[in-house]
Short mmCIF file of C-alpha atoms in Angstrom, two decimals:
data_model
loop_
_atom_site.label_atom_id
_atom_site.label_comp_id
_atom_site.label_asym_id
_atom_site.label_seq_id
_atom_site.Cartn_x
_atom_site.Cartn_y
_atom_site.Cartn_z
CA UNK A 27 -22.30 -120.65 314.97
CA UNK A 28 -19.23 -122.38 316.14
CA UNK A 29 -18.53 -125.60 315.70
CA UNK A 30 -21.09 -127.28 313.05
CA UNK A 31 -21.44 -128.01 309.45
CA UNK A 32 -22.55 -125.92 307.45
CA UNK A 33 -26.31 -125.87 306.30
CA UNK A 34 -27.10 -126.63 302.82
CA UNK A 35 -26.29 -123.79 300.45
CA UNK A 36 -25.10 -121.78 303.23
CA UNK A 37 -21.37 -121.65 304.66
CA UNK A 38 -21.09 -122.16 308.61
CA UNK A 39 -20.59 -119.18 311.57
CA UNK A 40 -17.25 -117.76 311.62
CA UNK A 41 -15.49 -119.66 314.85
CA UNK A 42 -15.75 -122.65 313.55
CA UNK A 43 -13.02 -122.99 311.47
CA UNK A 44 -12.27 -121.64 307.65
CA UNK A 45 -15.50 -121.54 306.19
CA UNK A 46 -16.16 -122.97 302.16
CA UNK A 47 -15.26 -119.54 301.50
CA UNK A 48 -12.10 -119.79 302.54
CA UNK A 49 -10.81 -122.87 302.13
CA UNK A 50 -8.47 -123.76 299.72
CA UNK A 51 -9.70 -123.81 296.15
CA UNK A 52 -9.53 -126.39 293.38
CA UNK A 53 -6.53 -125.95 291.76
CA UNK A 54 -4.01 -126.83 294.40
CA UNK A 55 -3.28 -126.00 298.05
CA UNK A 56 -1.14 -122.68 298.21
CA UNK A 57 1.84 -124.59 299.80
CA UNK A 58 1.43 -127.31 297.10
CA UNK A 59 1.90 -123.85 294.59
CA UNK A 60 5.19 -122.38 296.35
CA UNK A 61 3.06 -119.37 297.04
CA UNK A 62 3.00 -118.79 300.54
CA UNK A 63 1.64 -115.23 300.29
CA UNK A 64 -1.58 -116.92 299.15
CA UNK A 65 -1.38 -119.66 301.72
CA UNK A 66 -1.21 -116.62 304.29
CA UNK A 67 -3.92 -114.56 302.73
CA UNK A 68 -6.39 -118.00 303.41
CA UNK A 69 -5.09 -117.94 306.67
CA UNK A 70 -5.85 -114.67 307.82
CA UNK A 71 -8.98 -114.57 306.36
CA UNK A 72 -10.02 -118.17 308.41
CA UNK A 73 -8.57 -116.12 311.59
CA UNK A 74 -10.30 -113.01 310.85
CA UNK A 75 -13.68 -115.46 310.70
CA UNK A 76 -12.99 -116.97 314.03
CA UNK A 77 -12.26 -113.93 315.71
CA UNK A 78 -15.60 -111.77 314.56
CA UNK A 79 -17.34 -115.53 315.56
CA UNK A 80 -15.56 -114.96 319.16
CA UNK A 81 -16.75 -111.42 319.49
CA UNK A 82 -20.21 -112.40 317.95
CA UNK A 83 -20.68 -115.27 320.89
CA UNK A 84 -19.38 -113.26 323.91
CA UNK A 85 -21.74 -110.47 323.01
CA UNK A 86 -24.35 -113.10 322.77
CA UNK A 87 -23.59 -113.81 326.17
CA UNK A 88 -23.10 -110.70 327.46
CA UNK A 89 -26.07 -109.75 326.76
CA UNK A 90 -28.13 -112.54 327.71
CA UNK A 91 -26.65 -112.12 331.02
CA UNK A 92 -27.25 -108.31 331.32
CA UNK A 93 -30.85 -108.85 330.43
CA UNK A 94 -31.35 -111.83 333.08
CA UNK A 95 -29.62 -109.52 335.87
CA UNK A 96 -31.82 -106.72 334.97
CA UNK A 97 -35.01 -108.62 335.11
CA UNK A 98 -34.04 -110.09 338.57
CA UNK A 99 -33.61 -106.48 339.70
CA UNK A 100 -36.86 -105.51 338.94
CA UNK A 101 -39.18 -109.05 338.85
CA UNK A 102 -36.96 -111.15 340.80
CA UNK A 103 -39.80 -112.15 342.86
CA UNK A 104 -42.58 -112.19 340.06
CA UNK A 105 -44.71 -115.47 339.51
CA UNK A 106 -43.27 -115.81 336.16
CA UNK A 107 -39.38 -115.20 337.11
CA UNK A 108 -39.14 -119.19 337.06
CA UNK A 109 -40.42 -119.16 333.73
CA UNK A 110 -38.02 -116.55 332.55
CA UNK A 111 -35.22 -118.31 334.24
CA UNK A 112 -36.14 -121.87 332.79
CA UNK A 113 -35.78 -120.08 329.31
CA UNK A 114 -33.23 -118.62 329.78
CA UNK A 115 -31.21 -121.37 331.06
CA UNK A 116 -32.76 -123.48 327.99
CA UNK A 117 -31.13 -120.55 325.61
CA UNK A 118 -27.56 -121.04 327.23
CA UNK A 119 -27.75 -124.81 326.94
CA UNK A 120 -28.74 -124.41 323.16
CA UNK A 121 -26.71 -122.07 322.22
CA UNK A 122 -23.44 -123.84 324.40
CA UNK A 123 -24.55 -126.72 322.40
CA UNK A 124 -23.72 -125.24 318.98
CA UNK A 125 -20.43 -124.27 321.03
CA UNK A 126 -19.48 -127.73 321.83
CA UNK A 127 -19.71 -129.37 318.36
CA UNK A 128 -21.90 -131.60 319.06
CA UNK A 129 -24.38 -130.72 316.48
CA UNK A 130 -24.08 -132.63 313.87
CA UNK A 131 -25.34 -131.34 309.59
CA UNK A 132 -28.09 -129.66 307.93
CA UNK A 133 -31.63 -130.43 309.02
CA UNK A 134 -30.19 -130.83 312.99
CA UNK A 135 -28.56 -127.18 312.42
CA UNK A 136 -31.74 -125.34 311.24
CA UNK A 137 -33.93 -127.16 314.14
CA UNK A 138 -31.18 -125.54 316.41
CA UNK A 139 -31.77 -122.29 314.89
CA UNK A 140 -35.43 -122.46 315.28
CA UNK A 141 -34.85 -123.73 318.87
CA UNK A 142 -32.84 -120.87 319.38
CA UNK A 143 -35.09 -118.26 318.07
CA UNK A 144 -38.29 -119.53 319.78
CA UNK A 145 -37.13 -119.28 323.20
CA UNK A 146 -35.98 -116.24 322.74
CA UNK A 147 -38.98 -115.17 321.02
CA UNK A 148 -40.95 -116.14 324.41
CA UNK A 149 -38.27 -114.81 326.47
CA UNK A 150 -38.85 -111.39 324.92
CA UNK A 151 -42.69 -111.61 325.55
CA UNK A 152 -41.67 -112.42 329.26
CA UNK A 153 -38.83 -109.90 329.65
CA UNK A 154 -38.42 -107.43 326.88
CA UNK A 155 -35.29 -106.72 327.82
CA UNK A 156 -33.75 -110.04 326.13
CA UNK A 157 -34.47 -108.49 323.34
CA UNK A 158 -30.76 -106.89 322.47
CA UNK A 159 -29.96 -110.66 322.34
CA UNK A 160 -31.21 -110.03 318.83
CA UNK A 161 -28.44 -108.73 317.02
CA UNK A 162 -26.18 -111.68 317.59
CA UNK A 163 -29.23 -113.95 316.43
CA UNK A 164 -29.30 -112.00 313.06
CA UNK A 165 -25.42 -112.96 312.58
CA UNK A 166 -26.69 -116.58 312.83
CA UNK A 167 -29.41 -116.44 311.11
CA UNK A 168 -27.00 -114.44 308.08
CA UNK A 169 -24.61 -117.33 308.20
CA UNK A 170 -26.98 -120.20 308.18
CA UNK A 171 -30.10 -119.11 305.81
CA UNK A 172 -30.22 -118.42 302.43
CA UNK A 173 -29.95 -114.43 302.04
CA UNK A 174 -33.57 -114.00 302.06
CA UNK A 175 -34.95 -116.25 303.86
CA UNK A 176 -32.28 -114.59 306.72
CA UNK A 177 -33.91 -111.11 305.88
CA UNK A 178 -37.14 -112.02 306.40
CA UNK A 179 -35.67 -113.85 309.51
CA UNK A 180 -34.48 -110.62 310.41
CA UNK A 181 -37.21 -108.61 310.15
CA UNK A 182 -38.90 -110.84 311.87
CA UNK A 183 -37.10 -110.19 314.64
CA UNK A 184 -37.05 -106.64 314.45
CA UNK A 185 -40.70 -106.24 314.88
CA UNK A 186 -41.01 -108.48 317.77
CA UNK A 187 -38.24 -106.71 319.20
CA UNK A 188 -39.94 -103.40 318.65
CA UNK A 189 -43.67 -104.96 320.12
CA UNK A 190 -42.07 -106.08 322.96
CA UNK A 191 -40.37 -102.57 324.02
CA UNK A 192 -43.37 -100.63 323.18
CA UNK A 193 -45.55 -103.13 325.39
CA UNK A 194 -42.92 -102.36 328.08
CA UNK A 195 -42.94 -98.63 327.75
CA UNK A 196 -46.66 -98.55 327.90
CA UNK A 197 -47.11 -96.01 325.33
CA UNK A 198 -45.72 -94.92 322.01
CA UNK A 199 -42.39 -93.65 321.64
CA UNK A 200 -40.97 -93.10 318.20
CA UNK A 201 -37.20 -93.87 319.69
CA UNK A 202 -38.13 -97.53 319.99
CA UNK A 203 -40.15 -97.76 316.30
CA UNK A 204 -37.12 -96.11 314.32
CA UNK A 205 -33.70 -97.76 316.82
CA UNK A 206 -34.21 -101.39 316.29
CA UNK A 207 -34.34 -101.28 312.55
CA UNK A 208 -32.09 -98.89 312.16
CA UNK A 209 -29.30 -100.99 313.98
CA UNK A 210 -31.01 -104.60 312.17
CA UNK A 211 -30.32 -102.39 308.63
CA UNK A 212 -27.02 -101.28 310.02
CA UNK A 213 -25.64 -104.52 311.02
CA UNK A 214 -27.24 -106.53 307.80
CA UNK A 215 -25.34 -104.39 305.88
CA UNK A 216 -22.53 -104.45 307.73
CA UNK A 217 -22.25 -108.61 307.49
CA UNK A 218 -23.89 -108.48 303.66
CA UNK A 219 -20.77 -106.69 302.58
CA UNK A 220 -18.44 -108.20 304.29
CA UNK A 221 -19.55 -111.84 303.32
CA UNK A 222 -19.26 -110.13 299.68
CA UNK A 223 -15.83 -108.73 300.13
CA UNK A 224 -14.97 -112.26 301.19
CA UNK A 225 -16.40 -114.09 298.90
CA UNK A 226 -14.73 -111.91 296.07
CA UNK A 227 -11.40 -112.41 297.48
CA UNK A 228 -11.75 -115.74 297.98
CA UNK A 229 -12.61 -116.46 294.54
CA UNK A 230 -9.82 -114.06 293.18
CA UNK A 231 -7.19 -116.15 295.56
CA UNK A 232 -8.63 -119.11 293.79
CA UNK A 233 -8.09 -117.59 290.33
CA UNK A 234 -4.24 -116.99 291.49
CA UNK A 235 -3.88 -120.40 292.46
CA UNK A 236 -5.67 -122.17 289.17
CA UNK A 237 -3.49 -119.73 287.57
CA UNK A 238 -0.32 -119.99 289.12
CA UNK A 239 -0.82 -124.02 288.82
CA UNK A 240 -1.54 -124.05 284.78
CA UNK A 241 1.59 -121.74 284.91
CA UNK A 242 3.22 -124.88 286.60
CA UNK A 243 1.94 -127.41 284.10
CA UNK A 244 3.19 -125.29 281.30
CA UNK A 245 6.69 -125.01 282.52
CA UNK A 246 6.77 -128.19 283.43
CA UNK A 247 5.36 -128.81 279.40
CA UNK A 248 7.88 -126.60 278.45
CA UNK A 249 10.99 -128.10 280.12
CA UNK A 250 10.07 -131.54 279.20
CA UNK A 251 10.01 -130.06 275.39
CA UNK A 252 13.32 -128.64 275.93
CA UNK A 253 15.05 -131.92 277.70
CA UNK A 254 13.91 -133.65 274.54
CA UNK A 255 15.05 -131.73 271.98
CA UNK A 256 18.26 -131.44 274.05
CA UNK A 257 18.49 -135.50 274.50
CA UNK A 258 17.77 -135.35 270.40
CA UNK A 259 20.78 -133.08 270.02
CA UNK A 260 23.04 -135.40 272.62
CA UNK A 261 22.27 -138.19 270.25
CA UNK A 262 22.67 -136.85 267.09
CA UNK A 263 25.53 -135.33 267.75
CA UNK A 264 27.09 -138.86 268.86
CA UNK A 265 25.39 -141.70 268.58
CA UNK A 266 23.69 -141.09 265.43
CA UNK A 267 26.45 -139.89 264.23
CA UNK A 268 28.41 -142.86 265.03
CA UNK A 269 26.60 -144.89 263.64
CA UNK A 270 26.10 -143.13 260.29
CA UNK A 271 30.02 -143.49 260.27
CA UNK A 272 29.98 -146.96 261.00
CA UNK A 273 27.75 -147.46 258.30
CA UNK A 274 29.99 -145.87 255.53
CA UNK A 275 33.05 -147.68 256.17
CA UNK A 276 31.68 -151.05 256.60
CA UNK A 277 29.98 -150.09 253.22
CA UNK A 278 33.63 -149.09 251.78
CA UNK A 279 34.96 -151.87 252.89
CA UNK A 280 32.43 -154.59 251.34
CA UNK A 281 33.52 -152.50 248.28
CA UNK A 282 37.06 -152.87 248.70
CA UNK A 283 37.17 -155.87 250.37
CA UNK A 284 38.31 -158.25 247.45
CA UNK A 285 40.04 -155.88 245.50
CA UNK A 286 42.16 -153.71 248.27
CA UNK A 287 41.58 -156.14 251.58
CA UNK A 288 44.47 -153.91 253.35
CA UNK A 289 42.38 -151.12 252.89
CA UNK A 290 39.03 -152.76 253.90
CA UNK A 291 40.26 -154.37 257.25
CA UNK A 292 41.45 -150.42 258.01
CA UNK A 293 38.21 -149.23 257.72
CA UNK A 294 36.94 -152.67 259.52
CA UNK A 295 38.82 -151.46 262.55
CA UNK A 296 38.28 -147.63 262.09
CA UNK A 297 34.48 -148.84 262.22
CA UNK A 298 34.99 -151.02 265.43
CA UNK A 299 37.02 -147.89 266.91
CA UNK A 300 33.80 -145.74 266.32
CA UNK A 301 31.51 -148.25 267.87
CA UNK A 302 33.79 -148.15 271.03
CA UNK A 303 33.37 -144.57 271.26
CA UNK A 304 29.54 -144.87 270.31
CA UNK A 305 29.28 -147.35 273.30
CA UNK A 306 31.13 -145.14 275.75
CA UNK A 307 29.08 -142.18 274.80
CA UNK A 308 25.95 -144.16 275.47
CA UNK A 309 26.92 -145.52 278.83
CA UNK A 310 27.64 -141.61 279.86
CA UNK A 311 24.08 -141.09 278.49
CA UNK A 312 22.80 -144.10 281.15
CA UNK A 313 24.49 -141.92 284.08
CA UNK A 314 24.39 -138.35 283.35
CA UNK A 315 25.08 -137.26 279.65
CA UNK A 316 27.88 -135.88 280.34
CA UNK A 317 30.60 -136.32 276.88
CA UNK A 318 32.61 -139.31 277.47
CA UNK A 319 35.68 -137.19 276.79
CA UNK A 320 34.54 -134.78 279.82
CA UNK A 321 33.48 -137.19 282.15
CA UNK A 322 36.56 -138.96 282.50
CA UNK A 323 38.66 -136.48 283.57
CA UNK A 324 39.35 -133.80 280.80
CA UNK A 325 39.00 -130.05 279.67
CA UNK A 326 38.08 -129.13 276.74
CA UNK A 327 41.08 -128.60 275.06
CA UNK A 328 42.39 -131.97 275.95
CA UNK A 329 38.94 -133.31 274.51
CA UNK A 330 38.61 -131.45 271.36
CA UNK A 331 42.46 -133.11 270.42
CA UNK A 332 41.25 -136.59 271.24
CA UNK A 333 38.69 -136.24 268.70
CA UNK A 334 40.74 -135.12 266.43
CA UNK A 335 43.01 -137.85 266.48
CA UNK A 336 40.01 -139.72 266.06
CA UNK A 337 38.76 -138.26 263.28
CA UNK A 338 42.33 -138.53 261.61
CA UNK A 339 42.32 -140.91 258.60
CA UNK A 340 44.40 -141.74 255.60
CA UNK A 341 41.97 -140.10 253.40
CA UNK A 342 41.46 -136.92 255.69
CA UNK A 343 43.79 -135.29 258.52
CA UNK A 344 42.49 -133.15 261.24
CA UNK A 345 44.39 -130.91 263.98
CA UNK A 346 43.50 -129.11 266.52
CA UNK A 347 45.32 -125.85 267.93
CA UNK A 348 44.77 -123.61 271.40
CA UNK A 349 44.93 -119.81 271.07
CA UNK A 350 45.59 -117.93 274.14
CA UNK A 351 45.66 -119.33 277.76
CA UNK A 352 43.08 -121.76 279.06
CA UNK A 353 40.71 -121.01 281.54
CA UNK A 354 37.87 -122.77 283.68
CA UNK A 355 34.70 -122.88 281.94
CA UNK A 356 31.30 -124.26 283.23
CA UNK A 357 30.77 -127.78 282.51
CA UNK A 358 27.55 -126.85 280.03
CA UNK A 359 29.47 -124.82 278.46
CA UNK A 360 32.60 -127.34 277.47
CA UNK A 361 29.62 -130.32 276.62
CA UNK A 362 27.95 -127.82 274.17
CA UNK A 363 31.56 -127.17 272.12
CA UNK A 364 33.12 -130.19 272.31
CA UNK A 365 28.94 -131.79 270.93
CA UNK A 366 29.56 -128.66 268.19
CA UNK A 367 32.56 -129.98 266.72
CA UNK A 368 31.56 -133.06 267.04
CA UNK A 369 29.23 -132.13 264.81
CA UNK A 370 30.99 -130.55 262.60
CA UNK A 371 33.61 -132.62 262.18
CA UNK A 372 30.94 -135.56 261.56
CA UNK A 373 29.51 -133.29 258.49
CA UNK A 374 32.77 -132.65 257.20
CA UNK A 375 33.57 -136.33 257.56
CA UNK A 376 29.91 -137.21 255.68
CA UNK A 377 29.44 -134.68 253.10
CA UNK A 378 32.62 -132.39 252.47
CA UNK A 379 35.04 -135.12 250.91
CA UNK A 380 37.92 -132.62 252.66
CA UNK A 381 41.15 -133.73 253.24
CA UNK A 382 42.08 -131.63 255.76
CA UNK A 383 40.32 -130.29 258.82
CA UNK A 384 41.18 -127.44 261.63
CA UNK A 385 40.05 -127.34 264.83
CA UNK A 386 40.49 -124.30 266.57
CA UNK A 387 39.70 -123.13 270.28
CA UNK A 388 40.54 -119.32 271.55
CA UNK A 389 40.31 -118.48 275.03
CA UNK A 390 39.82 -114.45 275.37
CA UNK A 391 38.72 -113.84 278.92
CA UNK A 392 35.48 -113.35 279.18
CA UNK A 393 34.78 -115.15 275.91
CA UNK A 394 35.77 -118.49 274.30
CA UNK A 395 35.58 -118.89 269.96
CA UNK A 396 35.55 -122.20 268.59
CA UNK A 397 36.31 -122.70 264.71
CA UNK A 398 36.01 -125.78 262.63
CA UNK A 399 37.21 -125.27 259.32
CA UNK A 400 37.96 -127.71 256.24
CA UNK A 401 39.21 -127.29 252.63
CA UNK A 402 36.11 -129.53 251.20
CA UNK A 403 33.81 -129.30 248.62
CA UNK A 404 31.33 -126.02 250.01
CA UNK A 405 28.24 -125.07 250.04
CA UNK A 406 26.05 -122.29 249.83
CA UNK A 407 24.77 -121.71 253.49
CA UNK A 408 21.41 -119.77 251.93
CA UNK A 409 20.36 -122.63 250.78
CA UNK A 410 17.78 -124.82 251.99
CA UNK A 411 19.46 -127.90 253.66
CA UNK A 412 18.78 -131.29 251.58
CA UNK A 413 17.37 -134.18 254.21
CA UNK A 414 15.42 -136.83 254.75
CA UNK A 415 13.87 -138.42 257.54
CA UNK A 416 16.51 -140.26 259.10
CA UNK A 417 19.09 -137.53 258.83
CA UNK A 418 19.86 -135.62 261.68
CA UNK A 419 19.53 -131.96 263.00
CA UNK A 420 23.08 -130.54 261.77
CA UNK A 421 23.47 -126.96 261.87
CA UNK A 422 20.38 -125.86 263.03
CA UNK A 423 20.85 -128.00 266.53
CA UNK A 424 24.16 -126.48 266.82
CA UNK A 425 23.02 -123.16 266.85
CA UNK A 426 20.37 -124.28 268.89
CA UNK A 427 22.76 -125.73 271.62
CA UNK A 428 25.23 -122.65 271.21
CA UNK A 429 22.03 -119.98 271.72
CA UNK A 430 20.95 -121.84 274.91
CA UNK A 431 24.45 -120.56 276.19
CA UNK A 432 24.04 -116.57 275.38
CA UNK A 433 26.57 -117.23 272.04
CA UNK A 434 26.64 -117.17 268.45
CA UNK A 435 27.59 -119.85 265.58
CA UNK A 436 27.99 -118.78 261.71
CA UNK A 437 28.95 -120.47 258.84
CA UNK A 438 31.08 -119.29 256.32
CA UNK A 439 31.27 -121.37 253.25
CA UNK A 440 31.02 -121.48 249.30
CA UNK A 441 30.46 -123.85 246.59
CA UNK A 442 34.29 -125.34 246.07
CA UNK A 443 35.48 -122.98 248.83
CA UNK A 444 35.33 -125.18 252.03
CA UNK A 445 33.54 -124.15 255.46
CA UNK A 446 34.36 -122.39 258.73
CA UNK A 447 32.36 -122.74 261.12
CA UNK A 448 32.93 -120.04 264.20
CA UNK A 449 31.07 -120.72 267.29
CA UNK A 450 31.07 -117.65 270.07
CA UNK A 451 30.30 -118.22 273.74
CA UNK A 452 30.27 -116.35 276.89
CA UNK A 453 33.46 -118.20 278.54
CA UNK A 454 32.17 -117.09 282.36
CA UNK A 455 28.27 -117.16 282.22
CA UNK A 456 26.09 -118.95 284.82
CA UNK A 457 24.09 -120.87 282.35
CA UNK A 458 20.44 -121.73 283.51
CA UNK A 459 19.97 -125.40 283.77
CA UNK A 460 16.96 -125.79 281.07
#
């Protein structure tokens, strides 16, 4: 039945819009998802409802109106051919009524329905010809009534259908005994399975979209995981760093400070020179961290010199060299080498007591090979790393960074031996945004 709310327990007629079966699920509206096969899917199935609703009501009519120009035919100018007009123009105004949406929610839908089936219940005992009217009436009553209660309904119907055209025939006749349930069975069925089919679908579109949605959330989870761990590595690698740095030479030179105060105010200003950096690296972080280096202006080659020089001390000296000739690279993929040997370069500042440091970049085409190697004291890279809970990530977040990018890192080193570390990237891959 067009138009109304649905009873309780019961979704409404098709033609009135998409029914509970067919709206949109919990989980999110399909457009809210990105999936706009599912969002089509509920679409067509709302359109397939209103257009079986449309057929459903013009038979209705249809019929109504072949059964009222039959009976004028024949008993046009019977006694009772007011009555059977009265009810039947009663029947059109309740049934346009349900067509106009002006009936409002449960209790005022099922008093329609009863309206509706008692005047055509005495329109049948007046004309039995009204009684095809009956198929469209078991749609309603299959839409609006529990399943059973519609079945009973139904049959119901059927044998008042089947009374009424044996009282017209005036005798027995087994065609009107077996027809009308045969066609009441056919077209239960008919609805019964379709309402199933629907209902199945429905319930496996919501299943997509609950599904699709939690897929969502975890991506989201999971790219939120990997900005942090990224933003850990930034500041590690540079920040933390700095400051670690900072804190050693303003410790060496409170140690040297009486004794050697040449020495001390070097490592004073060496200090002050890292905190510049430190401070430049976290206003980059404020607007898009981006290396400071990078951001204003450089490649990587020009970058991985300046922090040489800055890493160049009295007690330790540090070049850097460019094999081959230079090419562009992505942007992710400079950040991530120039934030490896920055890295490096802090650990060998920290923990190999070197006094000499190489930094190495080779462009080969379709592949780029970074190598920071120093002459300090070793270690054995089997090992399980020494730390504590204010020490950084190290090696493990630069192979971290350098495997988001498709490459490799290793570590070559010994006890008394020194350490290379060779870092292997992809020097023209698209790299994914994380």
């Amino acid at each position: 039945m067009a138009g109304s709310n649905p009873a309780p327990g019961k979704d409404p007629a098709p033609g009135s819009g998409p029914t509970a079966r067919s709206d949109t699920p919990p989980g999110g509206d399909a457009s809210l998802t990105g999936d706009a096969s599912l969002a089509g899917d509920l679409a067509a199935g709302a359109g397939d409802a209103r257009r079986l609703a449309l057929v459903i009501h013009v038979a209705f009519f249809v019929l109504l109106g072949s059964a009222l120009f039959r009976f004028t035919q024949r008993h046009g100018a019977d006694v009772q051919a007011a009555v059977v007009y009265a009810m039947a123009a009663a029947l059109v105004v309740l049934y346009g009524l349900a067509l106009s949406r002006l009936l409002g929610a449960g209790a005022a839908r099922l008093i329609w329905l009863c309206g509706v089936v008692a005047v055509w219940s005495v329109l049948v005992n007046l004309a039995p010809s009204f009684a095809w009217c009956a198929v469209p009436l078991f749609y309603l009553a299959l839409r609006m009534l529990p399943l059973r209660l519609a079945l009973v309904m139904i049959i119901l119907f059927t044998g008042l259908v089947i009374f009424a055209q044996l009282r017209l025939a005036g005798r027995f006749d087994l065609d009107w005994v077996v027809g009308p349930p045969a066609v009441a069975a056919l077209a239960t069925a008919v609805f019964v399975v379709m309402d199933r089919q629907s209902t199945r679908q429905a319930a496996l579109i919501d299943d997509l979209v609950r599904t699709r949605a939690e897929l969502a959330a975890t991506e989201r989870r999971a790219g939120t995981l990997a900005e942090r761990q990224r933003l850990s590595m930034e500041i590690h690698d540079t920040i933390a760093q700095g400051l670690s740095s900072q804190r050693m030479l303003l410790q060496a030179a409170d140690r040297l400070w009486d004794s050697e105060p040449v020495r001390a105010r070097e490592h004073v200003h060496t200090a002050a020179a890292v905190a510049e950096r430190g401070l430049a690296e976290a206003r980059r972080f404020v607007h898009d961290l981006a290396p400071a280096d990078l951001a204003e202006g450089g490649d990587l080659q020009t970058a991985l010199r300046a922090l040489a020089d800055r890493e160049t001390t009295a007690e330790r000296t540090v070049t850097c060299q460019v094999d081959g000739p230079p090419g562009p690279l992505p942007d992710r993929v400079q950040s991530a080498l120039l934030r490896v040997a920055q890295g490096a370069l802090a650990n060998v500042r920290e923990h190999s007591g070197a006094t000499r440091a190489a930094v190495t970049v080779t462009y080969l085409g379709d592949e780029v090979r970074l190598d920071i190697a120093d002459n300090g004291r070793g270690f054995d890279p089997a090992a399980p790393a020494p730390g504590s809970a204010d020490r950084g990530h190290g090696l493990p977040a630069m192979r971290a960074r350098v495997g988001q990018l498709g490459g490799t890192l290793a570590v070559e080193s010994a006890p008394g031996d020194g350490t290379v570390v060779s870092v292997a990237v992809p020097a023209t891959l698209e790299v994914p945004t994380p």
